[in-house]
mmCIF file of C-alpha atoms in Angstrom:
data_model
loop_
_atom_site.group_PDB
_atom_site.id
_atom_site.type_symbol
_atom_site.label_atom_id
_atom_site.label_comp_id
_atom_site.label_asym_id
_atom_site.label_seq_id
_atom_site.Cartn_x
_atom_site.Cartn_y
_atom_site.Cartn_z
ATOM 1 C CA MET A 1 -13.885 4.402 -7.824
ATOM 2 C CA GLY A 2 -14.147 7.621 -10.639
ATOM 3 C CA PHE A 3 -11.628 10.062 -11.325
ATOM 4 C CA PHE A 4 -12.556 12.375 -7.774
ATOM 5 C CA ASP A 5 -13.071 9.638 -4.499
ATOM 6 C CA PHE A 6 -13.988 11.018 -1.678
ATOM 7 C CA SER A 7 -15.285 7.956 0.875
ATOM 8 C CA GLY A 8 -11.351 7.477 1.607
ATOM 9 C CA GLY A 9 -9.023 4.907 1.635
ATOM 10 C CA GLY A 10 -6.121 4.827 -0.689
ATOM 11 C CA ASN A 11 -3.822 5.814 2.102
ATOM 12 C CA MET A 12 -5.545 9.101 2.865
ATOM 13 C CA GLY A 13 -6.082 8.212 6.327
ATOM 14 C CA PHE A 14 -10.148 8.501 6.626
ATOM 15 C CA GLY A 15 -12.953 6.167 5.129
ATOM 16 C CA SER A 16 -16.451 6.467 5.131
ATOM 17 C CA VAL A 17 -19.451 4.124 4.599
ATOM 18 C CA LYS A 18 -22.823 4.918 4.092
ATOM 19 C CA ASN A 19 -24.788 3.279 6.743
ATOM 20 C CA VAL A 20 -27.010 1.463 5.050
ATOM 21 C CA GLN A 21 -27.435 -1.570 8.172
ATOM 22 C CA ASN A 22 -28.318 1.231 10.487
ATOM 23 C CA PHE A 23 -25.614 0.469 12.869
ATOM 24 C CA THR A 24 -24.903 1.786 16.220
ATOM 25 C CA ASN A 25 -21.918 3.114 17.501
ATOM 26 C CA GLU A 26 -22.676 0.360 20.467
ATOM 27 C CA GLN A 27 -23.814 -2.219 17.598
ATOM 28 C CA LEU A 28 -20.355 -1.469 15.507
ATOM 29 C CA TYR A 29 -18.148 -2.069 18.841
ATOM 30 C CA GLU A 30 -19.908 -4.935 19.551
ATOM 31 C CA LYS A 31 -19.123 -6.546 15.572
ATOM 32 C CA LEU A 32 -16.107 -5.176 16.292
ATOM 33 C CA SER A 33 -14.577 -6.413 19.285
ATOM 34 C CA ALA A 34 -14.935 -10.407 17.615
ATOM 35 C CA ILE A 35 -12.875 -8.718 15.077
ATOM 36 C CA LYS A 36 -8.694 -9.884 14.467
ATOM 37 C CA VAL A 37 -7.163 -6.700 13.149
ATOM 38 C CA SER A 38 -3.852 -5.802 12.685
ATOM 39 C CA PHE A 39 -3.479 -2.111 14.759
ATOM 40 C CA GLY A 40 -5.261 -3.661 18.310
ATOM 41 C CA THR A 41 -8.220 -4.040 19.849
ATOM 42 C CA PRO A 42 -11.443 -1.213 20.078
ATOM 43 C CA ILE A 43 -12.868 0.273 23.517
ATOM 44 C CA MET A 44 -15.721 2.224 23.949
ATOM 45 C CA GLY A 45 -14.402 6.160 23.517
ATOM 46 C CA ASP A 46 -15.723 9.501 23.118
ATOM 47 C CA ILE A 47 -13.714 12.325 20.790
ATOM 48 C CA PHE A 48 -14.335 16.043 22.892
ATOM 49 C CA GLY A 49 -17.765 14.370 24.138
ATOM 50 C CA THR A 50 -18.566 12.118 20.731
ATOM 51 C CA GLN A 51 -18.985 8.561 21.903
ATOM 52 C CA SER A 52 -16.275 6.869 19.175
ATOM 53 C CA VAL A 53 -15.054 3.088 18.935
ATOM 54 C CA MET A 54 -11.315 3.368 19.399
ATOM 55 C CA TYR A 55 -8.134 1.656 18.695
ATOM 56 C CA LYS A 56 -6.370 3.487 20.973
ATOM 57 C CA ASN A 57 -2.512 4.334 20.391
ATOM 58 C CA ALA A 58 -1.683 1.950 16.960
ATOM 59 C CA THR A 59 0.856 4.276 16.905
ATOM 60 C CA PRO A 60 3.153 6.266 19.436
ATOM 61 C CA TYR A 61 1.513 9.583 17.695
ATOM 62 C CA TYR A 62 -1.900 8.285 16.589
ATOM 63 C CA ASP A 63 -4.965 5.979 18.037
ATOM 64 C CA ILE A 64 -8.096 5.092 15.011
ATOM 65 C CA PHE A 65 -11.562 5.904 15.448
ATOM 66 C CA VAL A 66 -14.473 4.862 13.542
ATOM 67 C CA ARG A 67 -18.487 6.109 14.636
ATOM 68 C CA VAL A 68 -21.670 6.770 13.527
ATOM 69 C CA HIS A 69 -22.422 10.213 11.881
ATOM 70 C CA LYS A 70 -25.415 11.085 10.678
ATOM 71 C CA ASP A 71 -26.072 8.196 7.724
ATOM 72 C CA LYS A 72 -22.867 7.307 7.614
ATOM 73 C CA ILE A 73 -19.653 5.628 9.359
ATOM 74 C CA ILE A 74 -16.431 7.338 9.467
ATOM 75 C CA MET A 75 -13.671 6.761 10.095
ATOM 76 C CA GLY A 76 -9.693 7.732 10.431
ATOM 77 C CA LYS A 77 -6.833 8.600 12.547
ATOM 78 C CA ILE A 78 -6.351 11.137 15.271
ATOM 79 C CA GLY A 79 -3.954 12.244 17.945
ATOM 80 C CA THR A 80 -3.557 9.193 20.992
ATOM 81 C CA ASP A 81 -3.328 10.378 24.077
ATOM 82 C CA GLY A 82 -0.391 12.018 25.402
ATOM 83 C CA THR A 83 0.713 13.440 22.226
ATOM 84 C CA ASN A 84 0.238 17.657 22.244
ATOM 85 C CA SER A 85 -1.962 18.105 19.688
ATOM 86 C CA VAL A 86 -0.566 21.078 18.333
ATOM 87 C CA GLY A 87 3.200 18.149 18.029
ATOM 88 C CA THR A 88 0.309 15.826 15.742
ATOM 89 C CA ALA A 89 -1.024 18.817 13.653
ATOM 90 C CA MET A 90 2.600 19.986 12.507
ATOM 91 C CA GLN A 91 3.119 15.961 12.062
ATOM 92 C CA MET A 92 0.214 15.980 9.419
ATOM 93 C CA GLU A 93 1.160 19.045 7.723
ATOM 94 C CA SER A 94 4.996 18.301 7.100
ATOM 95 C CA GLU A 95 2.604 15.523 5.226
ATOM 96 C CA VAL A 96 1.382 17.383 3.226
ATOM 97 C CA LEU A 97 4.156 19.833 2.525
ATOM 98 C CA LEU A 98 6.154 17.394 1.722
ATOM 99 C CA GLY A 99 4.766 15.039 -0.171
ATOM 100 C CA SER A 100 5.981 12.090 2.083
ATOM 101 C CA LYS A 101 4.870 10.162 5.612
ATOM 102 C CA ASP A 102 7.133 8.967 8.078
ATOM 103 C CA GLU A 103 6.330 5.236 8.802
ATOM 104 C CA GLU A 104 4.335 5.700 12.028
ATOM 105 C CA SER A 105 1.947 8.166 9.736
ATOM 106 C CA SER A 106 1.786 5.693 7.727
ATOM 107 C CA TYR A 107 1.316 2.707 9.237
ATOM 108 C CA ALA A 108 -1.340 4.755 10.785
ATOM 109 C CA ASP A 109 -2.721 5.391 7.667
ATOM 110 C CA ARG A 110 -3.370 1.814 6.624
ATOM 111 C CA ALA A 111 -5.046 0.964 9.358
ATOM 112 C CA VAL A 112 -7.953 3.110 8.619
ATOM 113 C CA ASP A 113 -8.143 1.116 5.266
ATOM 114 C CA GLU A 114 -7.884 -2.043 7.097
ATOM 115 C CA LEU A 115 -10.821 -1.033 9.113
ATOM 116 C CA LEU A 116 -12.560 0.991 5.463
ATOM 117 C CA GLU A 117 -12.593 -2.596 4.334
ATOM 118 C CA VAL A 118 -13.946 -4.398 7.511
ATOM 119 C CA ILE A 119 -16.867 -1.763 8.062
ATOM 120 C CA LYS A 120 -18.015 -2.120 3.999
ATOM 121 C CA LYS A 121 -17.994 -6.043 4.612
ATOM 122 C CA LEU A 122 -20.079 -5.829 7.510
ATOM 123 C CA GLU A 123 -22.138 -2.758 5.017
ATOM 124 C CA ASN A 124 -22.641 -5.734 2.697
ATOM 125 C CA GLY A 125 -23.761 -8.425 5.056
ATOM 126 C CA GLU A 126 -20.704 -10.342 5.263
ATOM 127 C CA PHE A 127 -18.601 -12.500 8.093
ATOM 128 C CA VAL A 128 -15.636 -11.143 8.824
ATOM 129 C CA THR A 129 -14.003 -12.731 12.230
ATOM 130 C CA ILE A 130 -10.103 -11.146 10.468
ATOM 131 C CA THR A 131 -8.390 -9.279 8.660
ATOM 132 C CA ASP A 132 -6.113 -10.361 5.439
ATOM 133 C CA GLN A 133 -3.927 -7.673 7.082
ATOM 134 C CA ALA A 134 -3.941 -9.947 10.337
ATOM 135 C CA MET A 135 -3.429 -12.748 9.503
ATOM 136 C CA PRO A 136 0.238 -14.720 9.249
ATOM 137 C CA ALA A 137 2.528 -14.516 6.774
ATOM 138 C CA ASN A 138 2.973 -16.882 3.915
ATOM 139 C CA THR A 139 7.124 -17.450 4.628
ATOM 140 C CA THR A 140 8.980 -19.893 6.486
ATOM 141 C CA THR A 141 9.089 -17.934 9.803
ATOM 142 C CA GLY A 142 4.748 -16.721 9.594
ATOM 143 C CA GLU A 143 6.275 -13.413 9.791
ATOM 144 C CA PRO A 144 6.401 -11.346 7.105
ATOM 145 C CA ILE A 145 10.076 -10.711 4.840
ATOM 146 C CA SER A 146 11.994 -7.374 5.013
ATOM 147 C CA LEU A 147 13.946 -6.361 1.910
ATOM 148 C CA TYR A 148 15.411 -3.291 0.022
ATOM 149 C CA MET A 149 15.359 -2.190 -3.345
ATOM 150 C CA GLU A 150 17.479 0.071 -3.972
ATOM 151 C CA GLN A 151 18.046 2.164 -7.650
ATOM 152 C CA LYS A 152 22.522 2.027 -8.824
ATOM 153 C CA LEU A 153 23.129 5.400 -9.431
ATOM 154 C CA PHE A 154 24.789 6.826 -12.178
ATOM 155 C CA SER A 155 23.883 4.769 -14.973
ATOM 156 C CA LEU A 156 22.596 4.875 -18.290
ATOM 157 C CA LYS A 157 20.438 2.360 -17.940
ATOM 158 C CA PRO A 158 17.605 1.807 -14.764
ATOM 159 C CA ARG A 159 19.568 -0.860 -12.266
ATOM 160 C CA PHE A 160 18.320 -1.493 -9.191
ATOM 161 C CA ASP A 161 19.812 -4.098 -6.150
ATOM 162 C CA VAL A 162 17.133 -5.868 -3.438
ATOM 163 C CA PHE A 163 18.723 -6.573 -0.576
ATOM 164 C CA ASP A 164 18.324 -7.786 2.736
ATOM 165 C CA GLN A 165 18.705 -6.447 6.353
ATOM 166 C CA GLU A 166 22.223 -7.636 6.721
ATOM 167 C CA LYS A 167 22.711 -5.820 3.312
ATOM 168 C CA ASN A 168 23.126 -9.674 1.347
ATOM 169 C CA VAL A 169 22.014 -9.067 -2.154
ATOM 170 C CA VAL A 170 18.764 -11.143 -2.767
ATOM 171 C CA PHE A 171 17.826 -10.441 -6.613
ATOM 172 C CA HIS A 172 19.322 -7.298 -9.184
ATOM 173 C CA VAL A 173 17.286 -5.965 -11.393
ATOM 174 C CA GLU A 174 18.648 -4.385 -14.987
ATOM 175 C CA GLY A 175 16.290 -2.760 -17.542
ATOM 176 C CA ASP A 176 17.653 -1.995 -21.084
ATOM 177 C CA ILE A 177 18.224 1.571 -21.738
ATOM 178 C CA THR A 178 14.977 2.783 -23.304
ATOM 179 C CA SER A 179 12.744 0.881 -19.662
ATOM 180 C CA HIS A 180 10.729 -0.582 -22.491
ATOM 181 C CA SER A 181 12.822 -4.070 -20.766
ATOM 182 C CA PHE A 182 14.018 -5.865 -17.523
ATOM 183 C CA THR A 183 15.631 -8.516 -16.468
ATOM 184 C CA ILE A 184 14.975 -10.165 -12.407
ATOM 185 C CA GLN A 185 18.055 -12.505 -11.812
ATOM 186 C CA GLN A 186 18.324 -14.187 -8.580
ATOM 187 C CA ASP A 187 21.895 -15.533 -7.902
ATOM 188 C CA GLY A 188 22.709 -13.827 -11.703
ATOM 189 C CA ILE A 189 19.910 -16.257 -12.927
ATOM 190 C CA GLU A 190 16.867 -14.421 -15.447
ATOM 191 C CA VAL A 191 14.196 -15.479 -13.370
ATOM 192 C CA LEU A 192 11.538 -12.747 -14.510
ATOM 193 C CA LYS A 193 11.738 -10.688 -17.192
ATOM 194 C CA LEU A 194 9.557 -7.649 -17.111
ATOM 195 C CA LYS A 195 8.333 -5.545 -20.877
ATOM 196 C CA ARG A 196 6.448 -3.140 -21.251
ATOM 197 C CA LYS A 197 4.262 -2.928 -24.593
ATOM 198 C CA ILE A 198 4.989 -0.027 -26.903
ATOM 199 C CA ALA A 199 2.498 2.589 -28.714
ATOM 200 C CA LYS A 200 0.190 2.366 -26.375
ATOM 201 C CA ILE A 201 -2.021 5.516 -25.142
ATOM 202 C CA MET A 202 -1.805 4.114 -21.392
ATOM 203 C CA ASP A 203 1.710 2.092 -20.444
ATOM 204 C CA GLU A 204 1.003 -2.251 -20.548
ATOM 205 C CA TYR A 205 3.193 -4.708 -18.888
ATOM 206 C CA VAL A 206 3.823 -8.064 -19.161
ATOM 207 C CA LEU A 207 5.648 -10.098 -16.958
ATOM 208 C CA VAL A 208 7.613 -13.355 -18.694
ATOM 209 C CA ARG A 209 8.681 -16.373 -16.832
ATOM 210 C CA ASN A 210 10.441 -19.393 -19.083
ATOM 211 C CA GLY A 211 8.908 -17.525 -21.755
ATOM 212 C CA GLU A 212 5.445 -17.723 -20.272
ATOM 213 C CA THR A 213 3.601 -14.989 -19.689
ATOM 214 C CA VAL A 214 2.967 -14.855 -15.984
ATOM 215 C CA ALA A 215 1.233 -11.229 -15.418
ATOM 216 C CA GLU A 216 -0.510 -8.776 -17.415
ATOM 217 C CA LEU A 217 -0.901 -5.259 -15.962
ATOM 218 C CA LYS A 218 -2.254 -2.117 -16.776
ATOM 219 C CA LYS A 219 -2.114 1.262 -15.776
ATOM 220 C CA LYS A 220 -5.449 3.325 -15.244
ATOM 221 C CA PHE A 221 -5.328 7.019 -15.931
ATOM 222 C CA ARG A 222 -6.299 9.121 -12.739
ATOM 223 C CA ILE A 223 -6.317 12.415 -11.903
ATOM 224 C CA ILE A 224 -5.236 12.761 -7.955
ATOM 225 C CA ASN A 225 -2.738 8.876 -8.570
ATOM 226 C CA PRO A 226 -2.606 6.471 -10.592
ATOM 227 C CA GLU A 227 -3.617 3.358 -10.833
ATOM 228 C CA VAL A 228 -2.194 -0.389 -11.987
ATOM 229 C CA SER A 229 -4.169 -3.254 -12.034
ATOM 230 C CA GLY A 230 -4.564 -6.480 -14.014
ATOM 231 C CA THR A 231 -3.635 -10.517 -13.414
ATOM 232 C CA VAL A 232 -1.252 -12.694 -11.766
ATOM 233 C CA ASN A 233 -1.193 -16.126 -12.832
ATOM 234 C CA GLY A 234 -5.535 -15.486 -13.759
ATOM 235 C CA ALA A 235 -6.171 -14.040 -10.123
ATOM 236 C CA GLU A 236 -7.184 -10.543 -9.752
ATOM 237 C CA LEU A 237 -3.994 -8.072 -8.950
ATOM 238 C CA ARG A 238 -4.494 -4.307 -7.764
ATOM 239 C CA ILE A 239 -2.060 -2.015 -5.682
ATOM 240 C CA ALA A 240 -3.659 0.028 -3.166
ATOM 241 C CA GLY A 241 -2.715 2.679 -1.537
ATOM 242 C CA ASP A 242 -0.460 5.763 -2.503
ATOM 243 C CA MET A 243 2.106 5.535 -5.601
ATOM 244 C CA MET A 244 3.376 8.474 -6.095
ATOM 245 C CA GLY A 245 4.208 8.635 -2.376
ATOM 246 C CA ILE A 246 5.383 5.499 -2.825
ATOM 247 C CA ASP A 247 3.171 3.964 -0.143
ATOM 248 C CA TYR A 248 1.060 1.247 -1.440
ATOM 249 C CA ASP A 249 -0.595 -2.889 -1.119
ATOM 250 C CA ILE A 250 0.387 -5.097 -3.705
ATOM 251 C CA LYS A 251 -2.877 -7.314 -3.470
ATOM 252 C CA ILE A 252 -3.026 -10.856 -5.766
ATOM 253 C CA GLY A 253 -6.619 -12.347 -5.533
ATOM 254 C CA GLY A 254 -8.050 -10.207 -2.784
ATOM 255 C CA ARG A 255 -4.992 -11.012 -0.394
ATOM 256 C CA THR A 256 -2.553 -8.407 0.665
ATOM 257 C CA VAL A 257 1.095 -9.838 -0.694
ATOM 258 C CA ALA A 258 3.443 -7.072 0.134
ATOM 259 C CA HIS A 259 4.005 -3.771 0.396
ATOM 260 C CA VAL A 260 5.945 -1.023 -0.565
ATOM 261 C CA ASP A 261 7.912 2.275 0.878
ATOM 262 C CA GLN A 262 10.255 4.446 1.118
ATOM 263 C CA ASP A 263 13.086 4.231 3.327
ATOM 264 C CA LYS A 264 13.690 8.049 4.127
ATOM 265 C CA ALA A 265 17.562 7.173 5.888
ATOM 266 C CA HIS A 266 18.839 6.064 2.130
ATOM 267 C CA TRP A 267 19.531 9.918 0.352
ATOM 268 C CA SER A 268 19.108 7.506 -2.801
ATOM 269 C CA ASP A 269 16.113 6.292 -4.066
ATOM 270 C CA CYS A 270 15.446 3.333 -1.556
ATOM 271 C CA TYR A 271 12.207 1.090 -0.734
ATOM 272 C CA ARG A 272 11.141 -1.221 1.804
ATOM 273 C CA ILE A 273 9.465 -4.460 0.741
ATOM 274 C CA SER A 274 7.244 -5.710 2.994
ATOM 275 C CA ILE A 275 6.397 -9.609 0.935
ATOM 276 C CA LYS A 276 3.734 -11.533 3.109
ATOM 277 C CA ASP A 277 3.999 -14.511 0.377
ATOM 278 C CA GLU A 278 6.837 -16.315 -0.186
ATOM 279 C CA ASP A 279 5.781 -17.662 -3.701
ATOM 280 C CA VAL A 280 5.642 -14.567 -5.275
ATOM 281 C CA GLN A 281 8.942 -12.607 -3.884
ATOM 282 C CA ASP A 282 10.319 -12.435 -8.072
ATOM 283 C CA ILE A 283 6.904 -11.259 -8.561
ATOM 284 C CA VAL A 284 6.715 -8.370 -5.859
ATOM 285 C CA ILE A 285 10.017 -6.812 -6.889
ATOM 286 C CA ALA A 286 8.752 -6.489 -10.874
ATOM 287 C CA LEU A 287 5.567 -4.714 -9.797
ATOM 288 C CA ALA A 288 7.524 -2.247 -7.510
ATOM 289 C CA VAL A 289 9.376 -1.367 -10.577
ATOM 290 C CA ILE A 290 5.740 -0.373 -12.516
ATOM 291 C CA CYS A 291 4.857 1.708 -9.936
ATOM 292 C CA ASP A 292 8.542 3.725 -9.665
ATOM 293 C CA HIS A 293 8.604 3.659 -13.673
ATOM 294 C CA VAL A 294 4.751 5.311 -13.582
ATOM 295 C CA SER A 295 5.285 7.099 -10.314
ATOM 296 C CA ASP A 296 7.636 9.380 -11.678
ATOM 297 C CA LYS A 297 6.351 9.115 -15.563
ATOM 298 C CA ASP A 298 3.165 10.318 -13.301
ATOM 299 C CA SER A 299 5.597 12.420 -11.040
ATOM 300 C CA THR A 300 7.317 14.172 -14.577
ATOM 301 C CA TRP A 301 3.893 14.918 -16.016
ATOM 302 C CA ARG A 302 2.565 16.950 -13.460
ATOM 303 C CA HIS A 303 5.130 19.190 -13.561
#
């Protein structure tokens, strides 16, 4: 991906792919009907008379659509039936003006990204039956683990508490005053250390467990949205989505292991973290701290 990329993805709510397979809308509908996604099942519909494959009521506000347009396949979110178009437009406008999204809009944008990945695979001739997002979580219950990470205010050093839905503290994160080193603790015991390498043009980070490096990450320069990538236990790591707006997926080895966004019900910095792989909970927390640091630095630079 270059500095500027207008093909969609990254939680922008739209996407486009070159239609190299020359799919028709009917063929798209047939193929998508056989693929399980996380946001519903497709029907053949239309948008103002233009034939489209539709995922109705992906959220109370939005449908998801995909259709052939000239030599491309385009997809996006659109106000669902029964939703006032003016209200939907105002909601989208508020996202632009405020630079933030509500939970519904965030979910719809992620659904578009999920569909975009499916279409890319179909165009590459791959056989797809289920998306990564629709697969059961690797947890005891088979459901994602919901955690919240809140930064402690009025502290000289960066500090975060990570708690569950019952307000029980699960992890505690504490950094030094320079933000070069963080310790991730569970029950008062360090389970992971996060270190930021200094004297680097672009920020680099390492995660260390019991003296051994388990992850190496590097920030890449992007005009619109910063990017962090690297490896975790030898597997590729990718942060996919909007880091500046705090609405992104954490992917390890091609699988989505967590989603992070903001909990706007809190007046202080509080992130919602949905974890799909309980084996990497501490790593996910460390990555959320890294993304918080990167987005804070970029926000300061842009202003």
